Amino acid sequence: MTEIALTVQQTARPTGFPTADHFRFAESPVPEPAPGTALVENLYWSVDPYHRQMMDGDFGLNAPLEGRTLGRVVASRTPALPEGEVVFHRQGWRTHAVVRPEEVRRLPHHEGVPLSAYLSVLGGTGLTAYVGLTRIARLREGEDLFVSGAAGGVGTATGRFARLLGAGRLIGSAGSAEKVTYLTQQVGYDAAFDYRTGPAADLLAEAAPTGLDVFVDNVGGEQLGAAIGALRQRGRAVRVGTISRYNTPDAPPDGGAPGSSEAGNSGDFNHSDVVEKSLRIEGFLVRDYQDVQDELYDFAVPHLRSGALAPDETVVDGFDRIVEAFLLMLRGANTGKMLVRKV
């Protein structure tokens, strides 16, 4: 354990894409746990798209940031958190954290499962994908699925879970030819397209000429409009995120005037489609579904052990690179879940 603890603090509100200048590393002595608490030395950190939204006002300036983290208890003053235990908590973006038992989740001991998976396919990323498919979309065997942002953490997990749940044709979008190849050759998508190469409606029509049953949306914008037009009768659109808008504060909100002739061109969609095709559009926050965590373990762990399910991860080594990893993730440099690992 080092003598010095590091935390990352936000120093200013960004307009558009953040830069390294919006953050700083602050040093302090390693904290001592008070009675009823434990000191955790962090091992893995998650950097997520939602952090960009929080930079606009939810994160306090010049204060430690929060985030999903795995760490090992190195000093304890509570029997509920024995030394050596590995726990999940949300006091991320720092090397050390003092936690109370109610602030952490002790990780189950699943033999053969890599520790990083508890932040990716078994963590909030995987839980988002699983809830989106089973609780929101209520995916049925044989149904055809389109996932925007399919090469990210939630997108890769959604594709792999959908395949295991018996989905029909799987279609994904990504931001490069390399990611398109990864989706079709590694993740199990039947077709994928680079959304940068043409109008989303045209690209999706080529990949799914007979339409779709379910759309899992990580992006918003033009791809949302295209997918609404492609959904079949009683189709479902699951809104997970709108990463295409996080760094464009002046962009109009998704959705446009009913019946607009421009529907699908810039995030607008034909609202009459929702009525005429009896569509359902539903968003959710994964924090409201923590009771599904054990169900996710029961579903995913056997597939991880058998090799039928693989965690898709991009791992950056060194806490000193956590800001770099976050900025790379916002630019789409990751395939699968972006993680930072202690060295």
Short mmCIF file of C-alpha atoms in Angstrom, two decimals:
data_model
loop_
_atom_site.label_atom_id
_atom_site.label_comp_id
_atom_site.label_asym_id
_atom_site.label_seq_id
_atom_site.Cartn_x
_atom_site.Cartn_y
_atom_site.Cartn_z
CA MET A 1 0.00 0.00 0.00
CA THR A 2 1.40 3.38 -0.97
CA GLU A 3 1.92 6.28 1.41
CA ILE A 4 0.01 8.68 -0.83
CA ALA A 5 -3.59 8.43 -2.04
CA LEU A 6 -4.59 9.95 -5.37
CA THR A 7 -8.01 11.26 -6.36
CA VAL A 8 -9.25 12.75 -9.61
CA GLN A 9 -11.21 15.99 -9.38
CA GLN A 10 -13.13 17.94 -11.99
CA THR A 11 -11.95 21.54 -12.17
CA ALA A 12 -14.33 23.13 -14.72
CA ARG A 13 -17.52 22.47 -16.70
CA PRO A 14 -16.84 21.48 -20.32
CA THR A 15 -18.60 22.79 -23.40
CA GLY A 16 -18.57 20.01 -25.95
CA PHE A 17 -15.89 17.36 -25.55
CA PRO A 18 -13.99 17.52 -22.26
CA THR A 19 -10.19 17.61 -22.23
CA ALA A 20 -7.51 16.68 -19.74
CA ASP A 21 -7.54 20.31 -18.60
CA HIS A 22 -10.96 19.74 -17.00
CA PHE A 23 -9.39 17.37 -14.43
CA ARG A 24 -6.59 17.27 -11.92
CA PHE A 25 -4.95 14.64 -9.73
CA ALA A 26 -4.89 15.51 -6.03
CA GLU A 27 -2.58 13.90 -3.47
CA SER A 28 -3.37 13.23 0.18
CA PRO A 29 -2.26 10.81 2.89
CA VAL A 30 -3.84 7.37 2.72
CA PRO A 31 -6.92 7.71 4.96
CA GLU A 32 -7.38 5.77 8.18
CA PRO A 33 -10.65 3.85 8.61
CA ALA A 34 -12.87 4.97 11.45
CA PRO A 35 -14.78 2.49 13.63
CA GLY A 36 -17.43 0.73 11.53
CA THR A 37 -15.58 1.35 8.25
CA ALA A 38 -12.84 -0.23 6.15
CA LEU A 39 -10.08 1.04 3.90
CA VAL A 40 -10.18 -0.29 0.33
CA GLU A 41 -7.29 -0.16 -2.10
CA ASN A 42 -8.84 -0.02 -5.56
CA LEU A 43 -7.85 -2.50 -8.27
CA TYR A 44 -10.13 -1.79 -11.26
CA TRP A 45 -11.99 1.35 -12.30
CA SER A 46 -14.85 1.73 -14.75
CA VAL A 47 -15.10 4.83 -16.95
CA ASP A 48 -18.56 5.22 -18.43
CA PRO A 49 -20.49 7.46 -20.82
CA TYR A 50 -22.76 8.65 -18.01
CA HIS A 51 -19.77 10.37 -16.41
CA ARG A 52 -19.87 12.87 -19.27
CA GLN A 53 -23.44 13.81 -18.37
CA MET A 54 -22.49 14.19 -14.72
CA MET A 55 -19.71 16.61 -15.63
CA ASP A 56 -22.37 19.15 -16.62
CA GLY A 57 -23.49 19.63 -13.02
CA ASP A 58 -23.85 16.44 -10.99
CA PHE A 59 -20.16 16.17 -10.17
CA GLY A 60 -18.99 18.79 -7.70
CA LEU A 61 -16.01 20.85 -8.79
CA ASN A 62 -12.71 20.33 -6.99
CA ALA A 63 -14.07 17.24 -5.23
CA PRO A 64 -13.38 13.51 -5.75
CA LEU A 65 -15.43 11.97 -8.54
CA GLU A 66 -17.55 8.86 -8.17
CA GLY A 67 -17.57 5.72 -10.29
CA ARG A 68 -17.88 1.95 -10.25
CA THR A 69 -14.81 0.32 -8.76
CA LEU A 70 -13.45 -2.99 -7.49
CA GLY A 71 -11.04 -2.97 -4.58
CA ARG A 72 -9.52 -5.08 -1.81
CA VAL A 73 -10.05 -4.35 1.89
CA VAL A 74 -6.59 -3.60 3.31
CA ALA A 75 -7.54 -2.31 6.78
CA SER A 76 -10.82 -2.90 8.56
CA ARG A 77 -12.55 -1.73 11.71
CA THR A 78 -15.76 -3.66 11.08
CA PRO A 79 -16.29 -7.45 11.12
CA ALA A 80 -18.65 -7.05 8.15
CA LEU A 81 -15.67 -6.26 5.87
CA PRO A 82 -12.75 -8.57 6.61
CA GLU A 83 -9.30 -7.71 5.33
CA GLY A 84 -8.54 -9.33 2.01
CA GLU A 85 -12.16 -9.25 0.83
CA VAL A 86 -12.73 -7.91 -2.70
CA VAL A 87 -15.70 -5.56 -2.94
CA PHE A 88 -17.60 -3.45 -5.44
CA HIS A 89 -18.30 0.18 -4.54
CA ARG A 90 -18.92 3.55 -6.18
CA GLN A 91 -16.12 5.67 -4.70
CA GLY A 92 -14.07 5.41 -7.87
CA TRP A 93 -11.60 7.75 -9.55
CA ARG A 94 -9.33 7.40 -6.52
CA THR A 95 -6.69 4.93 -5.40
CA HIS A 96 -8.13 4.39 -1.90
CA ALA A 97 -11.56 4.75 -0.33
CA VAL A 98 -12.98 4.45 3.16
CA VAL A 99 -16.33 2.64 2.97
CA ARG A 100 -19.12 1.47 5.24
CA PRO A 101 -20.56 -2.05 4.84
CA GLU A 102 -23.81 -0.71 3.37
CA GLU A 103 -21.86 1.14 0.66
CA VAL A 104 -20.30 -1.96 -0.89
CA ARG A 105 -21.26 -5.26 -2.43
CA ARG A 106 -19.09 -8.23 -1.56
CA LEU A 107 -18.33 -10.15 -4.72
CA PRO A 108 -19.38 -13.78 -5.02
CA HIS A 109 -16.60 -16.29 -5.54
CA HIS A 110 -17.27 -17.69 -9.00
CA GLU A 111 -14.36 -19.95 -9.83
CA GLY A 112 -12.90 -19.35 -13.26
CA VAL A 113 -14.45 -15.89 -13.69
CA PRO A 114 -11.93 -13.03 -14.17
CA LEU A 115 -12.20 -10.21 -11.65
CA SER A 116 -12.65 -7.60 -14.38
CA ALA A 117 -15.89 -9.28 -15.48
CA TYR A 118 -17.61 -7.91 -12.37
CA LEU A 119 -17.25 -4.43 -13.89
CA SER A 120 -18.09 -5.50 -17.45
CA VAL A 121 -20.36 -8.36 -18.41
CA LEU A 122 -21.33 -9.13 -14.79
CA GLY A 123 -21.33 -5.50 -13.64
CA GLY A 124 -23.47 -2.47 -14.38
CA THR A 125 -22.69 -2.80 -18.08
CA GLY A 126 -23.91 -6.39 -18.28
CA LEU A 127 -26.85 -5.68 -15.99
CA THR A 128 -27.93 -2.84 -18.29
CA ALA A 129 -27.86 -5.17 -21.28
CA TYR A 130 -29.66 -7.97 -19.45
CA VAL A 131 -32.40 -5.73 -18.03
CA GLY A 132 -32.86 -4.05 -21.40
CA LEU A 133 -33.47 -7.39 -23.10
CA THR A 134 -35.42 -9.28 -20.43
CA ARG A 135 -37.37 -6.59 -18.57
CA ILE A 136 -37.82 -3.73 -21.04
CA ALA A 137 -37.81 -5.32 -24.51
CA ARG A 138 -39.06 -8.67 -23.19
CA LEU A 139 -37.17 -10.30 -26.03
CA ARG A 140 -38.80 -13.44 -27.41
CA GLU A 141 -37.02 -16.28 -29.16
CA GLY A 142 -36.55 -15.65 -32.86
CA GLU A 143 -37.08 -11.88 -32.74
CA ASP A 144 -34.80 -9.64 -34.82
CA LEU A 145 -32.74 -7.02 -32.97
CA PHE A 146 -30.82 -3.86 -33.87
CA VAL A 147 -28.32 -2.34 -31.43
CA SER A 148 -26.78 1.09 -31.94
CA GLY A 149 -23.33 1.66 -30.48
CA ALA A 150 -22.97 -2.11 -30.66
CA ALA A 151 -19.19 -2.20 -30.17
CA GLY A 152 -19.29 -0.52 -26.75
CA GLY A 153 -19.66 -2.23 -23.41
CA VAL A 154 -23.47 -2.40 -23.34
CA GLY A 155 -23.64 -3.08 -27.07
CA THR A 156 -21.34 -6.09 -27.03
CA ALA A 157 -23.03 -7.51 -23.93
CA THR A 158 -26.45 -6.99 -25.52
CA GLY A 159 -25.42 -8.86 -28.64
CA ARG A 160 -23.91 -11.78 -26.73
CA PHE A 161 -26.86 -12.05 -24.33
CA ALA A 162 -29.40 -11.78 -27.15
CA ARG A 163 -27.72 -14.64 -28.96
CA LEU A 164 -27.81 -16.79 -25.82
CA LEU A 165 -31.49 -15.86 -25.30
CA GLY A 166 -32.40 -17.14 -28.75
CA ALA A 167 -32.75 -13.93 -30.74
CA GLY A 168 -33.16 -14.17 -34.48
CA ARG A 169 -31.14 -11.82 -36.69
CA LEU A 170 -28.74 -9.49 -34.85
CA ILE A 171 -27.71 -6.20 -36.44
CA GLY A 172 -25.35 -3.63 -34.96
CA SER A 173 -23.86 -0.25 -35.78
CA ALA A 174 -20.38 0.97 -34.93
CA GLY A 175 -18.01 3.79 -35.80
CA SER A 176 -15.32 2.05 -37.85
CA ALA A 177 -14.77 -0.81 -40.27
CA GLU A 178 -12.60 -2.55 -37.67
CA LYS A 179 -15.41 -2.52 -35.14
CA VAL A 180 -17.89 -3.76 -37.73
CA THR A 181 -15.60 -6.73 -38.36
CA TYR A 182 -15.25 -7.35 -34.63
CA LEU A 183 -19.03 -7.42 -34.19
CA THR A 184 -19.61 -9.97 -36.92
CA GLN A 185 -16.53 -12.14 -36.36
CA GLN A 186 -16.20 -12.05 -32.56
CA VAL A 187 -19.44 -10.98 -30.87
CA GLY A 188 -21.96 -12.88 -32.97
CA TYR A 189 -23.81 -10.18 -34.89
CA ASP A 190 -25.20 -11.36 -38.22
CA ALA A 191 -24.68 -7.97 -39.84
CA ALA A 192 -23.21 -4.61 -38.86
CA PHE A 193 -22.56 -1.27 -40.50
CA ASP A 194 -20.32 1.76 -40.00
CA TYR A 195 -22.79 4.57 -39.33
CA ARG A 196 -20.27 7.11 -40.65
CA THR A 197 -20.53 5.77 -44.21
CA GLY A 198 -24.04 6.97 -45.13
CA PRO A 199 -27.55 7.83 -43.97
CA ALA A 200 -28.55 5.56 -41.08
CA ALA A 201 -31.95 4.80 -42.60
CA ASP A 202 -30.33 3.51 -45.80
CA LEU A 203 -27.70 1.48 -43.98
CA LEU A 204 -30.26 -0.08 -41.68
CA ALA A 205 -32.65 -0.86 -44.55
CA GLU A 206 -29.85 -2.71 -46.31
CA ALA A 207 -28.96 -4.71 -43.19
CA ALA A 208 -32.59 -5.40 -42.17
CA PRO A 209 -34.71 -5.25 -45.36
CA THR A 210 -37.70 -6.97 -43.72
CA GLY A 211 -37.69 -4.86 -40.54
CA LEU A 212 -37.01 -5.34 -36.83
CA ASP A 213 -38.76 -6.37 -33.65
CA VAL A 214 -36.50 -4.74 -31.06
CA PHE A 215 -34.14 -1.76 -31.05
CA VAL A 216 -31.66 -1.24 -28.19
CA ASP A 217 -30.49 2.38 -28.42
CA ASN A 218 -27.21 3.52 -26.92
CA VAL A 219 -26.77 6.47 -29.26
CA GLY A 220 -29.92 8.43 -30.09
CA GLY A 221 -29.84 10.91 -32.93
CA GLU A 222 -30.19 9.78 -36.53
CA GLN A 223 -30.06 6.08 -35.71
CA LEU A 224 -33.07 6.39 -33.43
CA GLY A 225 -35.12 7.87 -36.25
CA ALA A 226 -34.00 5.14 -38.64
CA ALA A 227 -34.85 2.36 -36.19
CA ILE A 228 -38.34 3.69 -35.43
CA GLY A 229 -39.05 3.56 -39.14
CA ALA A 230 -37.75 -0.02 -39.41
CA LEU A 231 -39.64 -1.48 -36.43
CA ARG A 232 -42.43 -3.89 -37.23
CA GLN A 233 -45.89 -3.97 -35.71
CA ARG A 234 -45.67 -3.97 -31.90
CA GLY A 235 -41.94 -3.35 -32.04
CA ARG A 236 -40.08 -2.11 -28.96
CA ALA A 237 -37.36 0.53 -28.64
CA VAL A 238 -35.25 0.37 -25.48
CA ARG A 239 -33.54 3.69 -24.69
CA VAL A 240 -30.28 3.05 -22.82
CA GLY A 241 -28.31 6.19 -23.65
CA THR A 242 -27.86 9.10 -26.04
CA ILE A 243 -24.10 9.29 -26.34
CA SER A 244 -24.32 11.06 -29.70
CA ARG A 245 -25.69 14.11 -27.81
CA TYR A 246 -23.51 14.14 -24.69
CA ASN A 247 -20.86 16.40 -26.22
CA THR A 248 -23.17 18.53 -28.39
CA PRO A 249 -25.03 20.79 -25.96
CA ASP A 250 -26.77 22.74 -28.73
CA ALA A 251 -28.24 19.68 -30.44
CA PRO A 252 -32.04 19.48 -30.42
CA PRO A 253 -33.60 16.70 -28.32
CA ASP A 254 -34.36 13.38 -30.01
CA GLY A 255 -37.79 13.25 -31.57
CA GLY A 256 -39.33 15.69 -33.99
CA ALA A 257 -42.63 16.98 -35.21
CA PRO A 258 -45.27 14.32 -35.87
CA GLY A 259 -45.33 13.39 -39.52
CA SER A 260 -42.22 15.41 -40.30
CA SER A 261 -40.87 14.81 -43.79
CA GLU A 262 -37.39 15.00 -42.30
CA ALA A 263 -38.02 12.12 -39.88
CA GLY A 264 -34.97 9.94 -39.44
CA ASN A 265 -32.50 12.47 -40.85
CA SER A 266 -31.24 14.12 -37.66
CA GLY A 267 -32.76 12.31 -34.73
CA ASP A 268 -36.35 13.17 -35.62
CA PHE A 269 -38.81 10.36 -36.19
CA ASN A 270 -42.31 10.04 -37.50
CA HIS A 271 -44.40 9.97 -34.33
CA SER A 272 -47.38 8.59 -36.22
CA ASP A 273 -45.36 5.37 -36.63
CA VAL A 274 -45.56 4.88 -32.87
CA VAL A 275 -49.36 4.92 -33.00
CA GLU A 276 -49.93 3.18 -36.30
CA LYS A 277 -47.52 0.32 -35.55
CA SER A 278 -48.38 0.12 -31.81
CA LEU A 279 -44.75 0.67 -30.88
CA ARG A 280 -43.42 0.94 -27.35
CA ILE A 281 -40.48 3.24 -26.52
CA GLU A 282 -39.15 2.87 -22.99
CA GLY A 283 -36.06 4.05 -21.19
CA PHE A 284 -34.73 2.93 -17.81
CA LEU A 285 -32.01 3.45 -15.22
CA VAL A 286 -30.13 0.33 -14.24
CA ARG A 287 -29.95 1.50 -10.62
CA ASP A 288 -33.67 0.68 -10.36
CA TYR A 289 -32.99 -2.99 -11.16
CA GLN A 290 -30.35 -3.98 -8.61
CA ASP A 291 -32.62 -6.84 -7.53
CA VAL A 292 -31.86 -8.51 -10.89
CA GLN A 293 -28.12 -8.79 -10.13
CA ASP A 294 -28.25 -12.36 -8.80
CA GLU A 295 -30.38 -13.42 -11.76
CA LEU A 296 -27.68 -12.03 -14.06
CA TYR A 297 -25.05 -14.10 -12.24
CA ASP A 298 -27.21 -17.24 -12.57
CA PHE A 299 -27.63 -16.60 -16.30
CA ALA A 300 -24.15 -15.44 -17.28
CA VAL A 301 -21.66 -17.26 -15.04
CA PRO A 302 -22.28 -20.76 -16.48
CA HIS A 303 -21.80 -19.35 -19.99
CA LEU A 304 -18.58 -17.60 -18.94
CA ARG A 305 -17.25 -20.85 -17.50
CA SER A 306 -18.17 -22.85 -20.60
CA GLY A 307 -16.69 -20.29 -22.97
CA ALA A 308 -20.03 -19.55 -24.64
CA LEU A 309 -19.84 -16.00 -23.26
CA ALA A 310 -16.73 -13.81 -23.36
CA PRO A 311 -16.28 -10.42 -21.70
CA ASP A 312 -15.45 -7.71 -24.24
CA GLU A 313 -13.00 -5.33 -22.57
CA THR A 314 -10.44 -2.67 -23.39
CA VAL A 315 -8.10 -2.38 -20.40
CA VAL A 316 -5.79 0.58 -19.75
CA ASP A 317 -3.04 -0.03 -17.20
CA GLY A 318 -2.31 2.50 -14.48
CA PHE A 319 -4.51 4.80 -12.40
CA ASP A 320 -2.53 7.75 -13.73
CA ARG A 321 -4.16 7.06 -17.13
CA ILE A 322 -7.79 7.08 -15.94
CA VAL A 323 -8.55 10.52 -17.44
CA GLU A 324 -6.91 9.44 -20.70
CA ALA A 325 -9.03 6.27 -20.71
CA PHE A 326 -12.21 8.27 -20.13
CA LEU A 327 -11.45 10.67 -22.98
CA LEU A 328 -10.55 7.78 -25.30
CA MET A 329 -13.85 6.10 -24.46
CA LEU A 330 -15.79 9.24 -25.35
CA ARG A 331 -14.01 9.27 -28.72
CA GLY A 332 -14.92 5.63 -29.35
CA ALA A 333 -11.41 4.21 -28.97
CA ASN A 334 -12.60 1.21 -26.95
CA THR A 335 -14.10 -2.06 -28.07
CA GLY A 336 -16.33 -3.44 -25.34
CA LYS A 337 -16.11 -2.11 -21.80
CA MET A 338 -13.38 0.43 -21.04
CA LEU A 339 -11.58 -0.38 -17.78
CA VAL A 340 -8.54 0.90 -15.93
CA ARG A 341 -6.37 -1.58 -14.03
CA LYS A 342 -3.96 -1.00 -11.15
CA VAL A 343 -0.36 -1.85 -11.94
#
